mmCIF file of C-alpha atoms in Angstrom:
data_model
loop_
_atom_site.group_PDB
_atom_site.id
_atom_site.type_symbol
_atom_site.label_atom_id
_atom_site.label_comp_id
_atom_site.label_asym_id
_atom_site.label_seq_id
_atom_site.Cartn_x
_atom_site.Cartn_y
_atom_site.Cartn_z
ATOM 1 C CA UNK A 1 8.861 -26.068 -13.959
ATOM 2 C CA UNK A 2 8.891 -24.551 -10.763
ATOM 3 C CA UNK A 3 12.231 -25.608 -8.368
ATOM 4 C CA UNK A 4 12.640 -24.189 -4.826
ATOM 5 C CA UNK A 5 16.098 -23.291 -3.738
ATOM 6 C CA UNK A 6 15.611 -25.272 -0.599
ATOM 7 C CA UNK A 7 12.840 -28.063 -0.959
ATOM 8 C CA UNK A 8 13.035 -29.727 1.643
ATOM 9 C CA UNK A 9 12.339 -26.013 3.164
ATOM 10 C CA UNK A 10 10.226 -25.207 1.267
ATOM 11 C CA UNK A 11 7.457 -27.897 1.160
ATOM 12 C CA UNK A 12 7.505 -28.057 5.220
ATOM 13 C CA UNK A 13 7.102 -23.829 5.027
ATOM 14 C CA UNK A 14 3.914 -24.967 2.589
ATOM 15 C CA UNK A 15 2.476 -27.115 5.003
ATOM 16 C CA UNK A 16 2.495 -24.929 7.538
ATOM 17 C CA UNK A 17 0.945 -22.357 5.836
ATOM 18 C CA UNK A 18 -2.052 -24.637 3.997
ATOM 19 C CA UNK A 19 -2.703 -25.415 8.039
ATOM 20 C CA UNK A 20 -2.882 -22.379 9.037
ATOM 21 C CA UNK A 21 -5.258 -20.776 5.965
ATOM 22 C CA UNK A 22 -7.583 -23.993 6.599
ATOM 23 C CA UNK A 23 -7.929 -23.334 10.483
ATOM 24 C CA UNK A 24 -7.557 -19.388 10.395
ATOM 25 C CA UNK A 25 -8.893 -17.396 7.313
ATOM 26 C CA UNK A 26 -10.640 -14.548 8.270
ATOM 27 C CA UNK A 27 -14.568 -14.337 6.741
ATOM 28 C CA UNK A 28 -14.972 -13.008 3.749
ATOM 29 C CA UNK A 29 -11.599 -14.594 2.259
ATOM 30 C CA UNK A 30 -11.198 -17.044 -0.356
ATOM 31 C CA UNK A 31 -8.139 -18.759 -1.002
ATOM 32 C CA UNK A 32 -7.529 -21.401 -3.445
ATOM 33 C CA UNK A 33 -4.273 -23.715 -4.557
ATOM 34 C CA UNK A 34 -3.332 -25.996 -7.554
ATOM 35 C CA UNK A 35 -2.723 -29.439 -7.334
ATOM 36 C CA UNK A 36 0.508 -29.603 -9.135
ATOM 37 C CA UNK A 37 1.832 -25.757 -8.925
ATOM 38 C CA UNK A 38 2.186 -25.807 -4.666
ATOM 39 C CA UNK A 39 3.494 -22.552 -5.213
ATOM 40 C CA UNK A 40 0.434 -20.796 -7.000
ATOM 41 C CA UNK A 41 -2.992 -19.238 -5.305
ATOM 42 C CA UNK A 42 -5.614 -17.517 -5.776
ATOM 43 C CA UNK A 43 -7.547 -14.744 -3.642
ATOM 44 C CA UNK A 44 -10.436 -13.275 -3.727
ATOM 45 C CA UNK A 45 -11.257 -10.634 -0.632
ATOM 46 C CA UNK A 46 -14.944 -8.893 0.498
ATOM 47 C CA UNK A 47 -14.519 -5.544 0.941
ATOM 48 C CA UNK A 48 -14.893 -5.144 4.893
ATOM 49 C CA UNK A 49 -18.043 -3.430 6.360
ATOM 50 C CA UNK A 50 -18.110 0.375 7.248
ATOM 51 C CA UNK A 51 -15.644 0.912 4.197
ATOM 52 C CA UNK A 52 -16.652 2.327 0.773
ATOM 53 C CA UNK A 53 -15.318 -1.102 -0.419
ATOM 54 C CA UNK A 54 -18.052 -2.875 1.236
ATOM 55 C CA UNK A 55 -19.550 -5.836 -0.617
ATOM 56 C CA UNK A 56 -17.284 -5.374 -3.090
ATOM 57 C CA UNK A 57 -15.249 -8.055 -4.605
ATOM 58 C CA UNK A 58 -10.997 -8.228 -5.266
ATOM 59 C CA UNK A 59 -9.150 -10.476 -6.643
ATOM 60 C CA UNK A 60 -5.401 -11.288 -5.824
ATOM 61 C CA UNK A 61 -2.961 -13.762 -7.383
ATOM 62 C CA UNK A 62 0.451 -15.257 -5.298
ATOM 63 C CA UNK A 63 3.529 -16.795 -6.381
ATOM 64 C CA UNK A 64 5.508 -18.085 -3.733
ATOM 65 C CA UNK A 65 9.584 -17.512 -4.435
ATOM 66 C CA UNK A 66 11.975 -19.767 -5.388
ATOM 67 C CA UNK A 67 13.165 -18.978 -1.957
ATOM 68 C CA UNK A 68 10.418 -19.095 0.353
ATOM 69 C CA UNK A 69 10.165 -18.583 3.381
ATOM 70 C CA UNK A 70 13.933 -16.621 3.041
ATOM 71 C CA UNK A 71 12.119 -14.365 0.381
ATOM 72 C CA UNK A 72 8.301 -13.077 0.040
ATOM 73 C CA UNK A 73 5.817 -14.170 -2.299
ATOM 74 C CA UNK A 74 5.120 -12.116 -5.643
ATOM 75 C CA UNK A 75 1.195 -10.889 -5.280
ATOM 76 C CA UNK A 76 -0.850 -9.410 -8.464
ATOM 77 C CA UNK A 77 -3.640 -7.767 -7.492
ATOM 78 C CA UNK A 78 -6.476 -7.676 -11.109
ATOM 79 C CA UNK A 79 -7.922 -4.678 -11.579
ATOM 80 C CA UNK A 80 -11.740 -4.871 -12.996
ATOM 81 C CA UNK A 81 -11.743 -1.041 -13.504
ATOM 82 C CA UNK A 82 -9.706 1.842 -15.119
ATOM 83 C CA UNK A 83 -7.027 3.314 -13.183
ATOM 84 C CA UNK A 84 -6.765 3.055 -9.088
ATOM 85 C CA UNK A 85 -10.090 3.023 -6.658
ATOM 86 C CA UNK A 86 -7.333 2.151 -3.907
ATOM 87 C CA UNK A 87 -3.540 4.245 -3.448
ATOM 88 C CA UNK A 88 -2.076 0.985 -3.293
ATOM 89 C CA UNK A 89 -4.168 -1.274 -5.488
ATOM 90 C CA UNK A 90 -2.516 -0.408 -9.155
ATOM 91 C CA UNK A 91 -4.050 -1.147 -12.750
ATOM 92 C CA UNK A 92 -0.718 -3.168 -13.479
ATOM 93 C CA UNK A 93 -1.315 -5.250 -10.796
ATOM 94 C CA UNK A 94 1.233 -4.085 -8.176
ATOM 95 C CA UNK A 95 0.119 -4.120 -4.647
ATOM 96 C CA UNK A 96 1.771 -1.810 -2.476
ATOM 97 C CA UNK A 97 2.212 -3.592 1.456
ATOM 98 C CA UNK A 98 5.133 -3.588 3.361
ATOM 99 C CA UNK A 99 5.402 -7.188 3.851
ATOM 100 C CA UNK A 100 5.518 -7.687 -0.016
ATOM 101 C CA UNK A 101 8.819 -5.214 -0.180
ATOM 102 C CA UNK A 102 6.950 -3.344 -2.239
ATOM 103 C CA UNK A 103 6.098 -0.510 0.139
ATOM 104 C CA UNK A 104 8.269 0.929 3.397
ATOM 105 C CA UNK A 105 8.279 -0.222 6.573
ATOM 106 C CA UNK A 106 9.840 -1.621 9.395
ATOM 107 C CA UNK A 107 10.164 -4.211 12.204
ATOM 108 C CA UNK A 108 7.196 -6.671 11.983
ATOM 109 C CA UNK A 109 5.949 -4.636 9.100
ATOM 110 C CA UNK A 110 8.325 -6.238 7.063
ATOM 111 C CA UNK A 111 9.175 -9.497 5.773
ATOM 112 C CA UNK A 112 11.106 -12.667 7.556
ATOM 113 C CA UNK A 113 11.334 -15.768 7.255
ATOM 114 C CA UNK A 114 8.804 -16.403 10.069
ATOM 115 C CA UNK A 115 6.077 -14.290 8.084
ATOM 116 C CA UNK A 116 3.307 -16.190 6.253
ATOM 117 C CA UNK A 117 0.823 -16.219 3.318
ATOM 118 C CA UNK A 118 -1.871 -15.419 5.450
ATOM 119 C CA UNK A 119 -0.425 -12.097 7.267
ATOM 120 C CA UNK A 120 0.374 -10.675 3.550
ATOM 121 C CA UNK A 121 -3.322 -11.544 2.676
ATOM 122 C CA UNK A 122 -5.087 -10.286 6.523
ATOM 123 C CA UNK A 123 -2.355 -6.602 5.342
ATOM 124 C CA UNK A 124 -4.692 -6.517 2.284
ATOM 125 C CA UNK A 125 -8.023 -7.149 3.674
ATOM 126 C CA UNK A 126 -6.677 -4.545 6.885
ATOM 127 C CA UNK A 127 -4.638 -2.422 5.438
ATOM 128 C CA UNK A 128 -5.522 -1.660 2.208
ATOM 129 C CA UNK A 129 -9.591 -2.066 1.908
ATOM 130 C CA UNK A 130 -9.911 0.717 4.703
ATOM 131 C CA UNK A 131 -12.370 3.543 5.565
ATOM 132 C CA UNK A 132 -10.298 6.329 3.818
ATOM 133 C CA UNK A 133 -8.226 5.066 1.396
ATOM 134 C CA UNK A 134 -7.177 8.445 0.298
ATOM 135 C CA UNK A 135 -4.561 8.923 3.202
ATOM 136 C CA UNK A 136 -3.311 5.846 2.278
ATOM 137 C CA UNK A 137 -1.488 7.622 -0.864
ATOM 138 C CA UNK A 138 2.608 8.379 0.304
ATOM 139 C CA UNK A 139 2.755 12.404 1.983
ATOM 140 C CA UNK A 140 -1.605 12.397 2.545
ATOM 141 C CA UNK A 141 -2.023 11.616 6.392
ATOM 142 C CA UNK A 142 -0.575 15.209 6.810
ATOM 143 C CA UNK A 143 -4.098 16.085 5.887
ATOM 144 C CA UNK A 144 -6.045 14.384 8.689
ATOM 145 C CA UNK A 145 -7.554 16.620 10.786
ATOM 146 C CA UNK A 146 -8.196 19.239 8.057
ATOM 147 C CA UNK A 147 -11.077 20.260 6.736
ATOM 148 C CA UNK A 148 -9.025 19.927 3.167
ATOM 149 C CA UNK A 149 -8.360 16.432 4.135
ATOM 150 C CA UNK A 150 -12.281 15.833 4.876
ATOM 151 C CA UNK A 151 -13.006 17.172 1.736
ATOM 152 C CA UNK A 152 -10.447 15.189 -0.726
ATOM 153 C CA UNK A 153 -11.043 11.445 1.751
ATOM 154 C CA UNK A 154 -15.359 12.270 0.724
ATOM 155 C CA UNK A 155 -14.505 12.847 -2.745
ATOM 156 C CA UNK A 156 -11.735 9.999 -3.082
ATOM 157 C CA UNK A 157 -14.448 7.778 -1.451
ATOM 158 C CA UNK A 158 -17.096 8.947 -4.190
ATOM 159 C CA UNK A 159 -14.715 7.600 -6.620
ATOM 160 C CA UNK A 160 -14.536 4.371 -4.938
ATOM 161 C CA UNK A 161 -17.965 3.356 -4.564
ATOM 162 C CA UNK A 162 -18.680 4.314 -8.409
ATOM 163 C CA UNK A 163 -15.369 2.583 -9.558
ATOM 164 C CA UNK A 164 -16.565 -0.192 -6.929
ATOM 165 C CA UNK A 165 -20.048 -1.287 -8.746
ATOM 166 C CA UNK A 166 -18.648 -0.825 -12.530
ATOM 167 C CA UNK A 167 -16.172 -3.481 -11.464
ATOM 168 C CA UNK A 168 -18.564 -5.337 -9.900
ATOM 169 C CA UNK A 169 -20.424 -5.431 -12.911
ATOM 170 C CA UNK A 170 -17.523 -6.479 -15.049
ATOM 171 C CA UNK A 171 -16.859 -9.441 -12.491
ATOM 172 C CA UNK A 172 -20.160 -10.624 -12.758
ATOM 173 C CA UNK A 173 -20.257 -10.592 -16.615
ATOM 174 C CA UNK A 174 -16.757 -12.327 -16.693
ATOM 175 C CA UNK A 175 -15.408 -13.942 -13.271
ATOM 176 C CA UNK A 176 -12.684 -15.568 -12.765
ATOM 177 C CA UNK A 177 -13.439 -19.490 -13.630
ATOM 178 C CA UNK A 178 -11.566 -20.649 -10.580
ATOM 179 C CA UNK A 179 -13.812 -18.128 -7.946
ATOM 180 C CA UNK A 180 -17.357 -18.436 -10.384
ATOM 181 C CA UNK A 181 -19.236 -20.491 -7.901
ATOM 182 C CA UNK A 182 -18.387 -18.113 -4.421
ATOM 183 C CA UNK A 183 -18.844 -15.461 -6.683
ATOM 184 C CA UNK A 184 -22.315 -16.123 -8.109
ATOM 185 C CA UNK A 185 -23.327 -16.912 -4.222
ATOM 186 C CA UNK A 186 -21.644 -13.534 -2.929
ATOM 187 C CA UNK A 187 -24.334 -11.319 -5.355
ATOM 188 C CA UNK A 188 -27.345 -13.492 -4.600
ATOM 189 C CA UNK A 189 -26.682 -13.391 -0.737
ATOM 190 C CA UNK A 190 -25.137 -9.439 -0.935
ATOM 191 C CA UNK A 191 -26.804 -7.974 -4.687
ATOM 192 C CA UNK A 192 -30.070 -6.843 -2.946
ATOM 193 C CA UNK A 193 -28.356 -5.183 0.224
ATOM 194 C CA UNK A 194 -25.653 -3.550 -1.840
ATOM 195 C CA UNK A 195 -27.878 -1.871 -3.983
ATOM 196 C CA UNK A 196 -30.594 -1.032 -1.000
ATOM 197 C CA UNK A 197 -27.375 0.628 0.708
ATOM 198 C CA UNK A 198 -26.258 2.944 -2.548
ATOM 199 C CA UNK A 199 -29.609 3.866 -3.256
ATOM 200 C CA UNK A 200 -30.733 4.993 0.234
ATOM 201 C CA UNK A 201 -27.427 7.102 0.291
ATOM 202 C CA UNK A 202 -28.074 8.322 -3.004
ATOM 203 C CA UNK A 203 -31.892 9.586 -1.661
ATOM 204 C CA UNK A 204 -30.099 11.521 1.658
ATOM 205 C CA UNK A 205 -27.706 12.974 -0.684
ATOM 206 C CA UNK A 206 -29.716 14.485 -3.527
ATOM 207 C CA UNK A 207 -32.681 15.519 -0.822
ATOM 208 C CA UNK A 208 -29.706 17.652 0.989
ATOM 209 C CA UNK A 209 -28.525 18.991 -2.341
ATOM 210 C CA UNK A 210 -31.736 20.197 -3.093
ATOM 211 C CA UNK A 211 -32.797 22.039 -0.038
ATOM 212 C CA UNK A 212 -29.681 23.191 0.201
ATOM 213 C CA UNK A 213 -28.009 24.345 -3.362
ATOM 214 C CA UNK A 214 -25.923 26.927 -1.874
ATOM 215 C CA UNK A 215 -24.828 25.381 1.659
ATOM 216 C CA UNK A 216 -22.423 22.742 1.486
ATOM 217 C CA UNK A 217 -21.440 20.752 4.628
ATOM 218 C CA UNK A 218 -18.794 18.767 5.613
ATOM 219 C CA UNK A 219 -19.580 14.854 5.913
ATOM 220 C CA UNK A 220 -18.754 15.294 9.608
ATOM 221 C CA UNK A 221 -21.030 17.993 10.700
ATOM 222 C CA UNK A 222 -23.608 16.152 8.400
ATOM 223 C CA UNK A 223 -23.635 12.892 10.450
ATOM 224 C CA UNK A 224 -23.257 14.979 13.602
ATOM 225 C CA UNK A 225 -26.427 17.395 12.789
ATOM 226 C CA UNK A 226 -28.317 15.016 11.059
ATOM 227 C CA UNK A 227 -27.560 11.845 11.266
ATOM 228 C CA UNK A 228 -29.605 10.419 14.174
ATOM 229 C CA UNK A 229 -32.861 11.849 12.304
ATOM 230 C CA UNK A 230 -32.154 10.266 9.157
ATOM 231 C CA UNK A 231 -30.987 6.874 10.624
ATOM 232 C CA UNK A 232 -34.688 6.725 12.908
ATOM 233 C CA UNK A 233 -36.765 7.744 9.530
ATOM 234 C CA UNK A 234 -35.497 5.389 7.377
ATOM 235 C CA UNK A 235 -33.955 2.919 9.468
ATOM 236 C CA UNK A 236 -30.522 3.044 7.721
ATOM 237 C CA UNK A 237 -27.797 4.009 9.266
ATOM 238 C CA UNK A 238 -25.153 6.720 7.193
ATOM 239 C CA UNK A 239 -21.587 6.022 6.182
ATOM 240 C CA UNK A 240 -19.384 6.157 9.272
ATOM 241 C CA UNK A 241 -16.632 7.286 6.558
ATOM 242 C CA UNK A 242 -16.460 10.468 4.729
ATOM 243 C CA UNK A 243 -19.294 10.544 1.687
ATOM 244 C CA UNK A 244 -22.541 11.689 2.551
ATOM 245 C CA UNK A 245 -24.341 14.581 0.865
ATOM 246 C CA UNK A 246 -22.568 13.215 -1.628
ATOM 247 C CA UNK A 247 -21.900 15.803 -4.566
ATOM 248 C CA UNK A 248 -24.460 15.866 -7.509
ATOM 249 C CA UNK A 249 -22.374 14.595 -10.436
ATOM 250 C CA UNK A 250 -21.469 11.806 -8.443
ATOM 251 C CA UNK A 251 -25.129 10.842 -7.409
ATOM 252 C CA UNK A 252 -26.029 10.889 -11.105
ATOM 253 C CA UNK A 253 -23.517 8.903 -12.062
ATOM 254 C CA UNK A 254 -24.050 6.376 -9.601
ATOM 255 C CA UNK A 255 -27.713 6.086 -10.331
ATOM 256 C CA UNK A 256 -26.944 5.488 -13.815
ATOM 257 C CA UNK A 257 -23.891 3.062 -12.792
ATOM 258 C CA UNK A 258 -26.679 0.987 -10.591
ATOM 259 C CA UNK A 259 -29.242 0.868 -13.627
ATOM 260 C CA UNK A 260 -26.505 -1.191 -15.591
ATOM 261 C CA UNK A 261 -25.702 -3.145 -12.672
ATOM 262 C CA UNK A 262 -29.602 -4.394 -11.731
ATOM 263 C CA UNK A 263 -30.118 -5.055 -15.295
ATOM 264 C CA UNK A 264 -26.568 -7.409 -15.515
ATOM 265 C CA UNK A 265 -28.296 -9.147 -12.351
ATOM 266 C CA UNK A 266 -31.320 -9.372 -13.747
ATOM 267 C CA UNK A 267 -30.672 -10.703 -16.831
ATOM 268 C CA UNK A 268 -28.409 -13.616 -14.978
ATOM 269 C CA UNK A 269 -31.755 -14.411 -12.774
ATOM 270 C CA UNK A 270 -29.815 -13.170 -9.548
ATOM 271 C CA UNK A 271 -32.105 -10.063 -9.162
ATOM 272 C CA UNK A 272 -35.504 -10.783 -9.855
ATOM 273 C CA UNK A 273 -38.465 -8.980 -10.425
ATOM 274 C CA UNK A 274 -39.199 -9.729 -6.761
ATOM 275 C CA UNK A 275 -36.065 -8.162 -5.540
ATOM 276 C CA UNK A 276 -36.420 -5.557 -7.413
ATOM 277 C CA UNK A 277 -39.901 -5.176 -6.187
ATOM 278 C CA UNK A 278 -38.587 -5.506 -2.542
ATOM 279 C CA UNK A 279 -35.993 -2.450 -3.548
ATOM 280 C CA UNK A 280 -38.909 -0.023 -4.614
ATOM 281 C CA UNK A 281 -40.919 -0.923 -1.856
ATOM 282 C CA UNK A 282 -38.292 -0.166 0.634
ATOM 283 C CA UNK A 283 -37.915 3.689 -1.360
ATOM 284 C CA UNK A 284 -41.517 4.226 -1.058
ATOM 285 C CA UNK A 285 -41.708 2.813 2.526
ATOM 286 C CA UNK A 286 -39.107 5.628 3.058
ATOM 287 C CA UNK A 287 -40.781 8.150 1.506
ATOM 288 C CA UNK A 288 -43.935 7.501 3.817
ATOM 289 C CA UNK A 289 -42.140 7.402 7.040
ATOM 290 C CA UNK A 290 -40.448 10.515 6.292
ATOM 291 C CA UNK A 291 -43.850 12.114 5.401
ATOM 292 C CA UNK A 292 -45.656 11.209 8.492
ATOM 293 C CA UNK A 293 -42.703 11.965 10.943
ATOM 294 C CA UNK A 294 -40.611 14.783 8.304
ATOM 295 C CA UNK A 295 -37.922 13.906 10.164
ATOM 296 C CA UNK A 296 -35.426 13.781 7.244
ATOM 297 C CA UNK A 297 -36.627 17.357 5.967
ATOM 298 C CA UNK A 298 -36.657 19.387 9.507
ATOM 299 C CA UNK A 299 -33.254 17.659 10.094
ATOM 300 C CA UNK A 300 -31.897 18.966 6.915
ATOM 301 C CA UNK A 301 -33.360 22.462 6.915
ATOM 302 C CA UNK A 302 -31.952 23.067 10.241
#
């Protein structure tokens, strides 16, 4: 049985903080309590937009301490994939932000007794689910700049968006009872746009590898030279974070990653044969524009 050092403490601290995540939860967050365990809850988190985590879903749960407020709470992140597709997201469960102890910092970075629930979970959603997660790992920042570091944040971010959609497809097959409802609503209302997203990448990518076998270019000159000409043909916009052309192993693994994901969805009625007609027809709607206008392939022969 759980027994706070302070109750009296304690329970006000509580309070305050069920207040403040009812009036001030950021969208896409999902927090949930128990009844008779005030010092249990459960997360779950939307990857933000313009991230490779986009769309994705993650899945946090928080203890509060014996000492709360005085001490912070214990978080356990649950992994849905093999090793890390974040430097501070681990397979064990430990979740590396400052205001949990468990990673450096200082000042307001770190924990008092005037920090809350809801700043550890914002540090999450902010800090961790970010554009470039590879410079998040201890010693990597060093790299910005380089073209080393442009090279290793594309390649880290590969790894994220395939390590992104096999957990996706593990959530879907077994979610977490307490989140099955929001989760069930998040793939009908975000399924169709994820996998419209990946897929148009996938199409830039392997139409740049092909005309161009023996030039490789840096995601930044890519979106700078041809960007604006891709974005008008097929009315997509590219990653604003390092990943496109993205290499070839990764684009067939991904297309092979997305087969079993649309067939999961399919076979739980969330992606129809409707969708899925909508999805081809978008491709071959592509396909036409960039044969009338060949902006796409004079844009990626210059």
């Amino acid at each position: 049985m759980f027994l706070p050092t302070d109750s009296k403490l304690f329970f006000k601290t509580v309070r305050k903080e069920l207040k403040l995540l009812r009036n001030s939860l950021p969208p896409g967050i999902w927090v949930k309590g128990f009844e008779d365990r005030m010092d249990l809850y459960s997360v779950m988190i939307c990857g933000p937009e313009k991230t490779p985590y986009e769309d994705g879903l993650y899945f946090f749960d928080f203890q509060l301490s014996a000492d709360y407020p005085k001490a912070p709470p214990v978080c356990h992140y649950i992994s849905y994939c093999s090793d890390r597709l974040n430097p501070n997201l681990y397979e064990d469960g430990k979740v590396c932000v400052s205001l949990l102890g468990t990673w450096s910092g200082k000042g307001t970075e770190v924990w008092t007794s005037n920090s809350t629930l809801l700043q550890v979970i914002v540090s999450i959603q902010g800090l961790i689910l970010v554009s470039e997660p590879y410079f998040n790992e201890a010693g990597y920042e060093k790299q910005k700049g380089t073209q080393q570091g442009k090279e290793n944040s594309r390649m880290y971010n590969e790894m994220v968006v395939l390590k992104q959609v096999q957990s996706l497809t593990k959530i879907i097959l077994t979610p977490p009872p307490i989140f099955k409802e929001e989760i069930f609503e998040h793939f009908r209302l975000h399924a169709y746009k994820l996998i419209n997203r990946l897929e148009t990448w996938l199409q830039i990518s392997e139409r740049y590898n092909n005309t161009h076998p023996l030039s490789p270019t840096t995601p930044t000159s890519f979106r700078e030279l041809h960007g604006e000409a891709i974005s008008s043909a097929i009315n997509v916009h590219l990653p604003e974070f390092p990943l496109i052309p993205a290499s070839k192993g990764f684009c067939l693994t991904l297309r092979k990653t997305l087969v079993s994901f649309r067939e999961v969805l399919s076979s739980l009625g969330i992606l129809d044969n409707t969708t899925e007609g909508k999805l081809d027809g978008v491709f071959k709607e592509s396909e036409a524009t960039q044969q009338q206008q060949g902006a796409v392939k004079d844009a990626t022969s210059s």
